[in-house]
CSV table of C-alpha atoms in Angstrom, one decimal:
chain,number,residue,atom,x,y,z
A,201,MET,CA,-192.2,162.3,40.9
A,202,GLN,CA,-189.6,163.4,38.3
A,203,HIS,CA,-190.1,167.0,36.9
A,204,ILE,CA,-190.0,167.9,33.2
A,205,ASP,CA,-187.0,169.9,32.1
A,206,GLU,CA,-187.5,173.7,32.0
A,207,HIS,CA,-186.5,174.0,28.4
A,208,ILE,CA,-189.1,171.4,27.4
A,209,LEU,CA,-191.8,173.4,29.3
A,210,GLU,CA,-190.7,176.6,27.5
A,211,LEU,CA,-191.1,174.9,24.1
A,212,TYR,CA,-194.5,173.7,25.2
A,213,VAL,CA,-195.6,177.3,26.0
A,214,LEU,CA,-194.3,178.5,22.6
A,215,ASN,CA,-196.2,175.6,20.8
A,216,ALA,CA,-192.9,174.5,19.3
A,217,GLU,CA,-193.0,171.7,16.7
A,218,GLU,CA,-190.0,169.9,18.5
A,219,ILE,CA,-192.3,168.7,21.3
A,220,ALA,CA,-195.5,168.3,19.4
A,221,ALA,CA,-195.4,164.5,19.9
A,222,ARG,CA,-195.1,165.0,23.7
A,223,ARG,CA,-197.9,167.5,24.3
A,224,ALA,CA,-200.3,164.9,25.6
A,225,GLU,CA,-197.6,163.5,28.0
A,226,ILE,CA,-196.7,167.0,29.2
A,227,GLU,CA,-200.3,168.0,29.8
A,228,ALA,CA,-201.0,164.8,31.8
A,229,HIS,CA,-197.9,165.6,33.9
A,230,LEU,CA,-199.0,169.2,34.5
A,231,GLY,CA,-202.4,167.9,35.8
A,232,GLU,CA,-200.5,166.1,38.6
A,233,CYS,CA,-197.4,168.3,39.3
A,234,ASN,CA,-198.0,171.6,41.0
A,235,GLY,CA,-194.3,172.6,40.6
A,236,CYS,CA,-194.2,172.2,36.8
A,237,ARG,CA,-197.6,173.8,36.4
A,238,ALA,CA,-196.4,176.9,38.4
A,239,LEU,CA,-193.3,177.1,36.1
A,240,VAL,CA,-195.5,176.9,33.0
A,241,ASP,CA,-197.7,179.8,34.3
A,242,GLU,CA,-194.6,181.9,35.0
A,243,ILE,CA,-193.2,181.3,31.5
A,244,THR,CA,-196.6,182.1,30.0
A,245,ARG,CA,-196.8,185.4,31.9
A,246,PHE,CA,-193.2,186.3,30.8
A,247,TYR,CA,-194.0,185.9,27.1
A,248,GLU,CA,-197.4,187.7,27.4
A,249,ASP,CA,-195.6,190.7,29.1
A,250,LEU,CA,-193.0,190.6,26.4
A,251,GLY,CA,-195.6,190.7,23.7
A,252,ASP,CA,-197.4,193.7,25.3
A,253,GLU,CA,-194.1,195.7,25.5
A,254,LEU,CA,-193.3,195.0,21.8
A,255,ARG,CA,-196.8,196.1,20.8
A,256,GLU,CA,-196.3,199.5,22.6
A,257,ILE,CA,-193.2,200.4,20.6
A,258,PRO,CA,-194.2,202.7,17.6
A,259,GLU,CA,-193.2,201.6,14.1
A,260,THR,CA,-190.6,203.8,12.5
A,261,GLU,CA,-190.5,204.3,8.7
A,262,VAL,CA,-187.0,204.0,7.3
A,263,SER,CA,-186.5,205.4,3.7
A,264,ALA,CA,-183.3,205.8,1.8
A,265,ASP,CA,-184.8,208.7,-0.1
A,266,LYS,CA,-185.2,210.8,3.0
A,267,ALA,CA,-181.7,210.2,4.4
A,268,LEU,CA,-179.5,213.2,5.0
A,269,ALA,CA,-176.4,211.5,3.7
A,270,ARG,CA,-175.7,208.4,1.7
A,271,ARG,CA,-172.7,206.1,2.3
A,272,ASN,CA,-170.4,205.3,-0.5
A,273,LEU,CA,-170.2,201.5,-0.4
A,274,HIS,CA,-167.7,201.3,-3.3
A,275,LEU,CA,-164.1,202.0,-2.3
A,276,ASN,CA,-161.4,202.8,-4.8
A,277,ARG,CA,-158.7,200.1,-5.1
A,278,LEU,CA,-155.4,201.4,-3.8
A,279,PHE,CA,-153.3,198.4,-4.9
A,280,ASP,CA,-152.4,196.5,-8.0
A,281,ARG,CA,-153.7,192.9,-8.0
A,282,ASP,CA,-150.7,191.8,-10.1
A,283,THR,CA,-148.1,193.1,-7.6
A,284,PRO,CA,-146.1,190.1,-6.0
A,285,ALA,CA,-146.7,189.6,-2.2
A,286,TYR,CA,-144.1,190.8,0.1
A,287,ARG,CA,-142.4,187.9,2.1
A,288,TYR,CA,-142.1,188.7,5.8
A,289,ARG,CA,-138.8,187.6,7.2
A,290,PRO,CA,-138.4,187.9,11.0
A,291,SER,CA,-135.1,189.2,12.3
A,292,SER,CA,-135.1,188.7,16.1
A,293,PRO,CA,-134.9,185.2,17.7
A,294,LEU,CA,-138.2,185.6,19.5
A,295,ALA,CA,-139.9,186.8,16.3
A,296,LYS,CA,-138.6,183.8,14.5
A,297,ILE,CA,-140.1,181.5,17.1
A,298,PHE,CA,-143.5,183.1,16.8
A,299,TYR,CA,-143.3,183.1,13.0
A,300,PHE,CA,-142.5,179.3,13.1
A,301,VAL,CA,-145.4,178.7,15.4
A,302,ARG,CA,-147.9,180.6,13.1
A,303,ARG,CA,-146.6,178.7,10.1
A,304,HIS,CA,-146.4,175.2,11.6
A,305,PRO,CA,-149.2,174.9,14.3
A,306,VAL,CA,-149.6,171.1,14.2
A,307,PRO,CA,-146.0,170.1,14.7
A,308,VAL,CA,-145.6,172.7,17.4
A,309,THR,CA,-148.7,171.3,19.2
A,310,LEU,CA,-147.4,167.8,19.0
A,311,GLY,CA,-144.0,168.8,20.1
A,312,SER,CA,-145.4,170.8,23.0
A,313,PHE,CA,-147.3,167.7,24.1
A,314,ALA,CA,-144.2,165.5,23.9
A,315,LEU,CA,-142.2,168.2,25.8
A,316,PHE,CA,-144.8,168.4,28.6
A,317,ALA,CA,-145.0,164.5,28.7
A,318,ALA,CA,-141.2,164.3,29.0
A,319,LEU,CA,-141.2,167.0,31.6
A,320,GLY,CA,-143.9,165.2,33.6
A,321,TRP,CA,-142.0,161.9,33.4
A,322,PHE,CA,-138.8,163.6,34.5
A,323,LEU,CA,-140.6,165.3,37.5
A,324,LYS,CA,-142.2,162.0,38.5
A,325,ASP,CA,-138.9,160.1,38.2
A,326,ALA,CA,-137.1,162.9,40.1
A,327,THR,CA,-139.9,162.7,42.8
A,328,ASP,CA,-139.6,158.9,43.0
A,329,SER,CA,-135.8,159.2,43.2
A,330,MET,CA,-136.0,161.8,46.0
A,331,SER,CA,-138.6,159.7,47.8
A,332,SER,CA,-136.4,156.6,47.5
A,333,LEU,CA,-133.4,158.6,48.7
A,334,TRP,CA,-135.2,159.6,51.9
A,335,LYS,CA,-137.1,156.3,52.4
A,336,ASP,CA,-136.3,154.4,55.5
A,337,LYS,CA,-134.5,151.2,54.2
A,338,ALA,CA,-134.4,149.4,57.5
A,339,PRO,CA,-136.7,146.3,57.7
A,340,ASP,CA,-139.0,146.5,60.7
A,341,HIS,CA,-141.8,143.9,60.3
A,342,LEU,CA,-143.3,141.5,57.8
A,343,ILE,CA,-146.7,140.5,56.5
A,344,TYR,CA,-147.9,137.5,54.5
A,345,ASP,CA,-149.5,138.3,51.2
A,346,THR,CA,-151.7,135.2,50.7
A,347,MET,CA,-153.0,136.4,47.4
A,348,GLY,CA,-149.6,137.2,45.9
A,349,ASN,CA,-147.8,134.3,47.6
A,350,SER,CA,-145.1,136.4,49.1
A,351,ILE,CA,-143.6,137.6,52.4
A,352,ASN,CA,-143.6,141.4,52.3
A,353,VAL,CA,-140.9,143.2,54.3
A,354,LEU,CA,-141.9,146.7,55.5
A,355,ASN,CA,-140.2,149.6,57.4
A,356,LYS,CA,-141.6,151.4,60.4
A,357,GLU,CA,-143.8,153.6,58.2
A,358,ASP,CA,-145.4,150.4,56.8
A,359,GLU,CA,-143.8,151.1,53.4
A,360,GLU,CA,-142.9,148.0,51.4
A,361,LEU,CA,-139.2,147.5,51.0
A,362,TRP,CA,-139.1,144.2,49.1
A,363,LYS,CA,-140.8,140.8,48.7
A,364,TYR,CA,-139.8,137.2,49.3
A,365,SER,CA,-141.6,135.0,46.8
A,366,ALA,CA,-143.0,132.0,48.5
A,367,GLU,CA,-145.0,128.8,47.8
A,368,ASN,CA,-148.5,128.4,49.3
A,369,ILE,CA,-148.1,131.1,51.9
A,370,GLN,CA,-151.7,130.5,53.1
A,371,HIS,CA,-150.7,127.0,54.2
A,372,ILE,CA,-147.8,128.5,56.2
A,373,LYS,CA,-150.1,131.1,57.8
A,374,ASN,CA,-152.5,128.3,58.8
A,375,LEU,CA,-149.6,126.3,60.4
A,376,GLU,CA,-148.5,129.4,62.4
A,377,ASP,CA,-152.0,130.0,63.6
A,378,LYS,CA,-152.6,126.4,64.6
A,379,HIS,CA,-149.3,125.7,66.3
A,380,ASN,CA,-148.5,129.2,67.7
A,381,ASN,CA,-145.2,129.2,65.7
A,382,LYS,CA,-143.2,131.3,63.2
A,383,TYR,CA,-141.9,130.1,59.9
A,384,ALA,CA,-140.4,133.5,59.0
A,385,VAL,CA,-139.0,136.1,61.4
A,386,LEU,CA,-137.3,139.5,61.1
A,387,GLU,CA,-134.4,139.8,63.6
A,388,ASP,CA,-131.1,141.5,63.8
A,389,ILE,CA,-129.2,138.3,64.2
A,390,ASN,CA,-125.6,139.4,63.5
A,391,GLY,CA,-125.7,142.7,65.4
A,392,ASP,CA,-125.2,145.0,62.4
A,393,GLY,CA,-128.2,147.2,63.4
A,394,LEU,CA,-130.5,145.9,60.6
A,395,LYS,CA,-133.0,143.1,60.8
A,396,GLU,CA,-132.5,140.0,58.6
A,397,LEU,CA,-135.2,137.7,57.2
A,398,ILE,CA,-134.8,134.2,58.7
A,399,THR,CA,-137.1,131.6,57.2
A,400,THR,CA,-137.7,128.0,56.1
A,401,VAL,CA,-140.5,128.9,53.8
A,402,ARG,CA,-140.1,127.4,50.3
A,403,LYS,CA,-139.6,129.6,47.2
A,404,PRO,CA,-140.8,128.7,43.7
A,405,GLY,CA,-138.1,126.6,42.1
A,406,ASP,CA,-136.9,124.9,45.3
A,407,LYS,CA,-136.6,121.1,45.2
A,408,SER,CA,-140.0,119.5,45.8
A,409,LEU,CA,-138.9,117.3,48.7
A,410,GLN,CA,-136.3,119.5,50.3
A,411,ALA,CA,-136.7,122.7,52.3
A,412,LYS,CA,-134.1,125.4,52.7
A,413,PHE,CA,-132.8,127.3,55.7
A,414,ARG,CA,-132.3,130.9,54.6
A,415,ILE,CA,-131.0,134.2,56.1
A,416,MET,CA,-131.4,137.2,53.9
A,417,ASP,CA,-129.9,140.6,54.8
A,418,ALA,CA,-131.5,144.1,54.3
A,419,ASP,CA,-130.0,144.2,50.8
A,420,GLN,CA,-131.8,141.0,49.9
A,421,LYS,CA,-128.5,139.0,49.8
A,422,TYR,CA,-128.3,135.5,51.3
A,423,PHE,CA,-125.6,134.8,53.8
A,424,VAL,CA,-127.2,131.4,54.5
A,425,ASP,CA,-129.0,129.5,51.8
A,426,LYS,CA,-128.8,125.7,52.3
A,427,TYR,CA,-131.0,122.7,51.7
A,428,LEU,CA,-132.0,120.6,54.7
A,429,HIS,CA,-130.3,117.4,53.5
A,430,GLU,CA,-129.0,115.7,56.7
A,431,PRO,CA,-127.5,112.2,56.5
A,432,PHE,CA,-128.1,109.9,59.5
A,433,GLU,CA,-128.2,106.2,60.3
A,434,ILE,CA,-131.0,104.3,61.9
A,435,GLU,CA,-130.9,100.6,62.7
A,436,GLY,CA,-132.8,98.4,60.3
A,437,SER,CA,-134.0,101.2,58.0
A,438,PRO,CA,-131.4,101.8,55.3
A,439,HIS,CA,-134.2,103.1,52.9
A,440,TYR,CA,-134.7,106.4,54.8
A,441,THR,CA,-134.3,109.5,52.7
A,442,PHE,CA,-132.0,112.3,54.0
A,443,ASP,CA,-134.3,115.1,52.8
A,444,PHE,CA,-136.1,117.1,55.4
A,445,ASP,CA,-139.2,119.4,55.2
A,446,ALA,CA,-139.0,122.7,57.1
A,447,GLY,CA,-140.6,123.4,60.4
A,448,PRO,CA,-140.8,126.5,62.7
A,449,ILE,CA,-138.1,129.1,63.4
A,450,LEU,CA,-137.1,130.4,66.9
A,451,VAL,CA,-134.6,133.2,67.5
A,452,TYR,CA,-133.1,132.7,71.0
A,453,LYS,CA,-130.9,135.0,73.0
A,454,PRO,CA,-128.8,133.1,75.6
A,455,PRO,CA,-127.7,135.2,78.6
A,456,ALA,CA,-124.1,134.0,78.6
A,457,ASN,CA,-122.6,136.0,75.7
A,458,GLY,CA,-125.7,137.9,74.5
A,459,LYS,CA,-125.3,136.6,70.9
A,460,LYS,CA,-128.6,135.5,69.4
A,461,GLU,CA,-129.0,131.9,68.1
A,462,ILE,CA,-131.4,130.3,65.7
A,463,PHE,CA,-133.4,127.1,66.4
A,464,LEU,CA,-135.4,125.4,63.6
A,465,GLY,CA,-137.4,122.2,63.4
A,466,ALA,CA,-137.3,119.9,60.4
A,467,HIS,CA,-139.2,116.6,59.7
A,468,ASN,CA,-137.9,113.8,57.6
A,469,VAL,CA,-139.8,113.5,54.3
A,470,GLY,CA,-142.2,110.6,54.7
A,471,HIS,CA,-140.8,109.1,57.9
A,472,SER,CA,-140.6,109.7,61.6
A,473,PRO,CA,-137.1,111.3,62.2
A,474,HIS,CA,-137.2,114.9,63.3
A,475,PHE,CA,-134.5,117.2,64.4
A,476,ILE,CA,-134.2,120.5,66.2
A,477,GLY,CA,-131.2,122.4,64.8
A,478,ARG,CA,-129.2,125.0,66.7
A,479,TYR,CA,-127.2,127.6,64.7
A,480,ASP,CA,-125.1,130.6,65.7
A,481,ASN,CA,-125.7,134.2,64.7
A,482,ASN,CA,-123.9,133.6,61.3
A,483,GLY,CA,-126.0,130.6,60.5
A,484,ALA,CA,-123.3,128.0,61.3
A,485,GLU,CA,-124.5,124.8,62.8
A,486,ILE,CA,-123.8,124.1,66.5
A,487,GLY,CA,-125.8,120.9,67.0
A,488,LYS,CA,-129.0,118.9,66.5
A,489,TYR,CA,-131.4,117.2,68.9
A,490,TRP,CA,-132.9,114.2,67.1
A,491,HIS,CA,-136.4,112.9,68.0
A,492,TYR,CA,-138.5,110.0,66.7
A,493,GLY,CA,-141.8,111.6,65.7
A,494,ALA,CA,-142.9,115.0,64.4
A,495,LEU,CA,-142.4,118.0,66.7
A,496,ASN,CA,-145.0,120.6,65.8
A,497,GLY,CA,-143.7,123.6,67.6
A,498,LEU,CA,-140.8,125.5,69.1
A,499,TRP,CA,-141.1,127.8,72.1
A,500,SER,CA,-138.9,129.4,74.7
A,501,LEU,CA,-139.9,130.2,78.3
A,502,ASP,CA,-138.1,130.8,81.6
A,503,LEU,CA,-139.7,128.0,83.5
A,504,ASN,CA,-137.7,128.2,86.8
A,505,GLY,CA,-137.2,131.9,87.1
A,506,ASP,CA,-133.4,131.8,86.8
A,507,GLY,CA,-133.2,134.3,83.9
A,508,THR,CA,-132.5,131.7,81.3
A,509,GLU,CA,-135.2,130.5,78.9
A,510,GLU,CA,-135.6,126.9,78.2
A,511,ILE,CA,-136.6,125.5,74.8
A,512,ILE,CA,-140.1,123.8,74.8
A,513,THR,CA,-141.0,121.6,71.9
A,514,PHE,CA,-144.1,119.4,71.4
A,515,GLY,CA,-145.7,117.0,69.1
A,516,GLN,CA,-145.8,113.2,68.9
A,517,ASN,CA,-143.5,110.2,69.7
A,518,ASP,CA,-143.8,107.4,67.1
A,519,GLN,CA,-141.9,104.8,69.2
A,520,GLU,CA,-144.0,101.7,69.7
A,521,ASP,CA,-144.9,101.2,73.4
A,522,LYS,CA,-146.9,98.1,74.4
A,523,SER,CA,-148.3,99.9,77.4
A,524,PHE,CA,-149.7,102.5,75.1
A,525,GLY,CA,-151.3,100.0,72.7
A,526,ASN,CA,-148.4,100.4,70.2
A,527,LEU,CA,-149.8,103.8,69.2
A,528,ALA,CA,-148.0,107.1,68.8
A,529,TYR,CA,-148.6,109.4,71.7
A,530,ALA,CA,-148.7,113.1,72.5
A,531,ILE,CA,-145.6,114.6,74.1
A,532,LEU,CA,-144.0,117.8,75.4
A,533,THR,CA,-140.3,118.0,76.1
A,534,VAL,CA,-138.1,120.8,77.7
A,535,LEU,CA,-134.5,121.3,76.5
A,536,ASP,CA,-131.5,123.1,77.8
A,537,ALA,CA,-130.5,125.1,74.7
A,538,SER,CA,-126.8,125.3,75.6
A,539,LYS,CA,-126.5,121.5,75.6
A,540,ILE,CA,-127.7,121.0,72.0
A,541,VAL,CA,-124.2,120.4,70.6
A,542,GLY,CA,-123.3,117.9,67.9
A,543,ASN,CA,-125.7,115.2,66.7
A,544,ARG,CA,-127.5,113.7,69.7
A,545,LYS,CA,-130.8,111.9,70.1
A,546,SER,CA,-133.6,111.9,72.6
A,547,MET,CA,-133.5,109.3,75.4
A,548,LEU,CA,-136.8,108.0,74.0
A,549,ALA,CA,-135.6,107.8,70.4
A,550,GLY,CA,-133.8,104.4,70.1
A,551,GLY,CA,-132.5,103.3,66.7
A,552,TYR,CA,-130.5,106.3,65.7
A,553,LYS,CA,-126.7,105.8,65.7
A,554,PHE,CA,-126.2,108.9,67.8
A,555,PRO,CA,-125.3,109.3,71.4
A,556,TYR,CA,-128.1,110.2,73.8
A,557,SER,CA,-128.6,113.9,74.4
A,558,ASP,CA,-128.1,115.4,77.9
A,559,ALA,CA,-130.2,118.5,76.8
A,560,GLU,CA,-133.5,117.0,77.9
A,561,ILE,CA,-134.7,118.5,81.2
A,562,ASP,CA,-138.3,117.1,81.2
A,563,TYR,CA,-140.2,114.7,78.9
A,564,ILE,CA,-144.0,114.4,79.4
A,565,ARG,CA,-146.4,112.1,77.7
A,566,PHE,CA,-150.2,112.6,77.7
A,567,PRO,CA,-152.6,109.7,78.0
A,568,LEU,CA,-154.5,107.9,75.2
A,569,THR,CA,-158.2,108.2,75.6
A,570,ASP,CA,-160.8,105.4,75.1
A,571,ILE,CA,-161.5,107.1,71.7
A,572,ASN,CA,-157.8,106.5,70.7
A,573,LEU,CA,-157.9,102.9,71.7
A,574,LYS,CA,-161.3,102.2,70.1
A,575,SER,CA,-160.5,103.9,66.7
A,576,ARG,CA,-156.8,103.0,66.8
A,577,SER,CA,-156.1,106.8,66.3
A,578,THR,CA,-152.9,108.6,67.4
A,579,SER,CA,-152.7,111.8,69.4
A,580,SER,CA,-150.4,114.8,69.3
A,581,VAL,CA,-149.7,118.1,71.1
A,582,VAL,CA,-150.5,120.8,68.5
A,583,ARG,CA,-150.1,124.0,70.6
A,584,VAL,CA,-148.8,125.4,73.8
A,585,ASP,CA,-149.9,128.7,75.4
A,586,THR,CA,-149.4,130.5,78.7
A,587,VAL,CA,-152.6,131.1,80.6
A,588,GLY,CA,-153.6,132.5,84.0
A,589,PHE,CA,-150.8,133.3,86.4
A,590,GLY,CA,-147.9,131.7,84.4
A,591,ASN,CA,-149.6,128.4,83.8
A,592,ILE,CA,-149.2,126.4,80.6
A,593,ARG,CA,-152.1,125.1,78.5
A,594,VAL,CA,-151.4,122.1,76.2
A,595,SER,CA,-153.7,121.5,73.3
A,596,TYR,CA,-154.0,117.8,72.6
A,597,GLU,CA,-155.5,116.5,69.3
A,598,ILE,CA,-156.9,113.2,68.2
A,599,ILE,CA,-157.2,112.6,64.5
A,600,VAL,CA,-160.0,110.2,63.9
A,601,GLU,CA,-159.6,108.5,60.5
A,602,GLU,CA,-163.2,108.9,59.3
A,603,GLY,CA,-163.1,112.2,57.6
A,604,ASN,CA,-160.0,113.4,59.4
A,605,THR,CA,-162.1,114.5,62.3
A,606,LEU,CA,-160.2,116.6,64.9
A,607,LEU,CA,-161.0,116.1,68.6
A,608,GLU,CA,-159.3,118.3,71.2
A,609,LEU,CA,-158.5,118.1,74.9
A,610,TYR,CA,-156.8,120.9,76.9
A,611,PHE,CA,-154.4,120.0,79.7
A,612,THR,CA,-153.5,122.9,82.1
A,613,LEU,CA,-150.2,122.6,84.0
A,614,THR,CA,-148.1,124.7,86.3
A,615,LYS,CA,-144.6,125.8,85.2
A,616,ASP,CA,-143.1,122.9,87.0
A,617,PHE,CA,-145.6,120.6,85.1
A,618,LYS,CA,-147.9,119.7,87.9
A,619,MET,CA,-151.4,118.9,86.5
A,620,ILE,CA,-154.2,121.4,87.3
A,621,ASP,CA,-157.1,120.2,85.1
A,622,VAL,CA,-158.3,118.7,81.8
A,623,LYS,CA,-161.1,120.1,79.6
A,624,SER,CA,-162.5,119.0,76.3
A,625,SER,CA,-163.8,120.7,73.2
A,626,THR,CA,-167.5,120.6,72.5
A,627,TYR,CA,-167.0,118.4,69.5
A,628,PHE,CA,-165.0,115.9,71.6
A,629,ASP,CA,-168.0,115.6,74.0
A,630,LYS,CA,-170.4,115.2,71.1
A,631,TYR,CA,-168.3,112.6,69.4
A,632,ARG,CA,-167.8,110.5,72.5
A,633,SER,CA,-171.5,110.8,73.4
A,634,ARG,CA,-172.3,109.3,70.0
A,635,LEU,CA,-170.0,106.4,70.6
A,636,VAL,CA,-171.5,105.8,74.0
A,637,SER,CA,-175.0,105.9,72.4
A,638,ASP,CA,-173.9,103.4,69.9
A,639,LYS,CA,-172.6,101.2,72.8
A,640,LEU,CA,-169.1,101.4,71.4
A,641,LEU,CA,-167.8,103.1,74.6
A,642,LYS,CA,-168.7,102.9,78.2
A,643,ALA,CA,-170.6,105.7,79.8
A,644,ARG,CA,-168.8,107.6,82.5
A,645,LYS,CA,-169.4,110.7,84.6
A,646,PRO,CA,-167.5,113.7,83.1
A,647,ASP,CA,-165.7,114.5,86.4
A,648,GLU,CA,-164.6,110.9,86.8
A,649,TYR,CA,-163.5,110.7,83.1
A,650,PHE,CA,-161.4,113.9,83.1
A,651,SER,CA,-159.9,113.1,86.5
A,652,ASP,CA,-158.7,109.8,85.2
A,653,LEU,CA,-157.0,111.6,82.2
A,654,LYS,CA,-155.4,114.1,84.5
A,655,ASN,CA,-154.0,111.3,86.8
A,656,ARG,CA,-152.6,109.4,83.8
A,657,VAL,CA,-150.2,112.1,82.6
A,658,GLU,CA,-146.7,110.6,82.8
A,659,TYR,CA,-143.1,111.9,83.3
A,660,TRP,CA,-139.9,110.2,82.1
A,661,ASP,CA,-137.1,110.3,84.7
A,662,GLY,CA,-134.4,108.8,82.5
A,663,LYS,CA,-135.2,105.2,83.2
A,664,LYS,CA,-138.9,104.8,83.6
A,665,TRP,CA,-142.3,106.5,83.4
A,666,GLY,CA,-143.9,107.9,86.6
A,667,ARG,CA,-146.9,109.9,87.6
A,668,LYS,CA,-145.0,112.7,89.3
A,669,PRO,CA,-142.9,115.4,87.7
A,670,THR,CA,-139.3,114.6,88.7
A,671,GLY,CA,-137.3,115.8,85.8
A,672,ILE,CA,-134.8,113.6,83.9
A,673,ILE,CA,-131.7,112.2,85.5
A,674,HIS,CA,-128.9,111.7,83.0
A,675,CYS,CA,-126.5,108.8,83.2
A,676,ASN,CA,-124.7,109.5,80.0
A,677,SER,CA,-125.6,106.1,78.6
A,678,GLU,CA,-125.3,105.4,74.9
């Protein structure tokens, strides 16, 4: 229950006209509220006691005739009304200031306000300048601002140093999460003690069908800023564009000289050619590995324990293979980083007018499922992770045309690429069960089905596909 204000209750006790219209409301409330009723009783007793005290004071007769002395209320004028006023003229500087203030209060007030505002602005600017002076200017890490479409570069104290305006940064973040990649990294690439921003993320104003490879220093100056326009020749396809869309970035530190290198992926706009570019610590190109089909990711991992990391890339091969139903298939390839020199192509990328690369160490293709063959859908490796005791998990994806439905399988391999097991996503199982129920696929026991997939993983040895991981034997053929 809400109490009535004490002042209103006092007016009620005094029968004031101001609350006459509310008397019924107040009395109804007093009938229900003990607290307000007690307060009214207390106020009533106060005024009753006050009245009793006033009545006890005797009245005193006051008469002018009985006064002992009478005041003279009429003073004699001691000045002449016609005498001109004396003009006060201050002599000291301080007196002049006070005199001006008394004579001009409004301008002085406004001027004081302006003075204090200017002083506040000066102090804020000075504080900001001092803060900027002592602020750590060394880039340490970055974050994606998906609302503002920018890459924000921060120092160790999480203070923002500067922003890199970007296009559709949410899409970039989604790609990184899906493929376990990076499209922008902060790394001291040239050994000057400060991290540079290395990225293939588009900026507003970039050409619509060309991405850029950029390296920006701590002062926001580019020392690499080039479009990925890469001429090449491929037999029977003179119509191919030379423009490439950007892929992931990998900073790699070879053990030989300790100087970091940059690897980036780039996919031809609208067609199958894809390359992995290798660049030195100044952004100068060292070589490219050309592949026929999109490569979704770049990774580095020391697979054989020799202290040198190999490059792992994965995705899809678009070459037609009759044994694979002329469908693109999911692949993973391992590269020797030091052998990516000049323009050279994969041993399984015929058509390019480049010599074959000797950088390929392993090339693995994963089997098509009965869902692929029934729906004429392709498959691709979309992600690679390390699991367990150094094992590798390969995420394999089928895109079914109806509604772009994604179905996933997970192949687990040792570091030397021996198969351990195959597992499926829940949606893969449901989708296949539906096709079996519709009598579009043959029913099979799960253990038998996945064992068959496991046994059909294939390895390229340089001449043919086999079921055992042998590595690639190079014969330097063109």
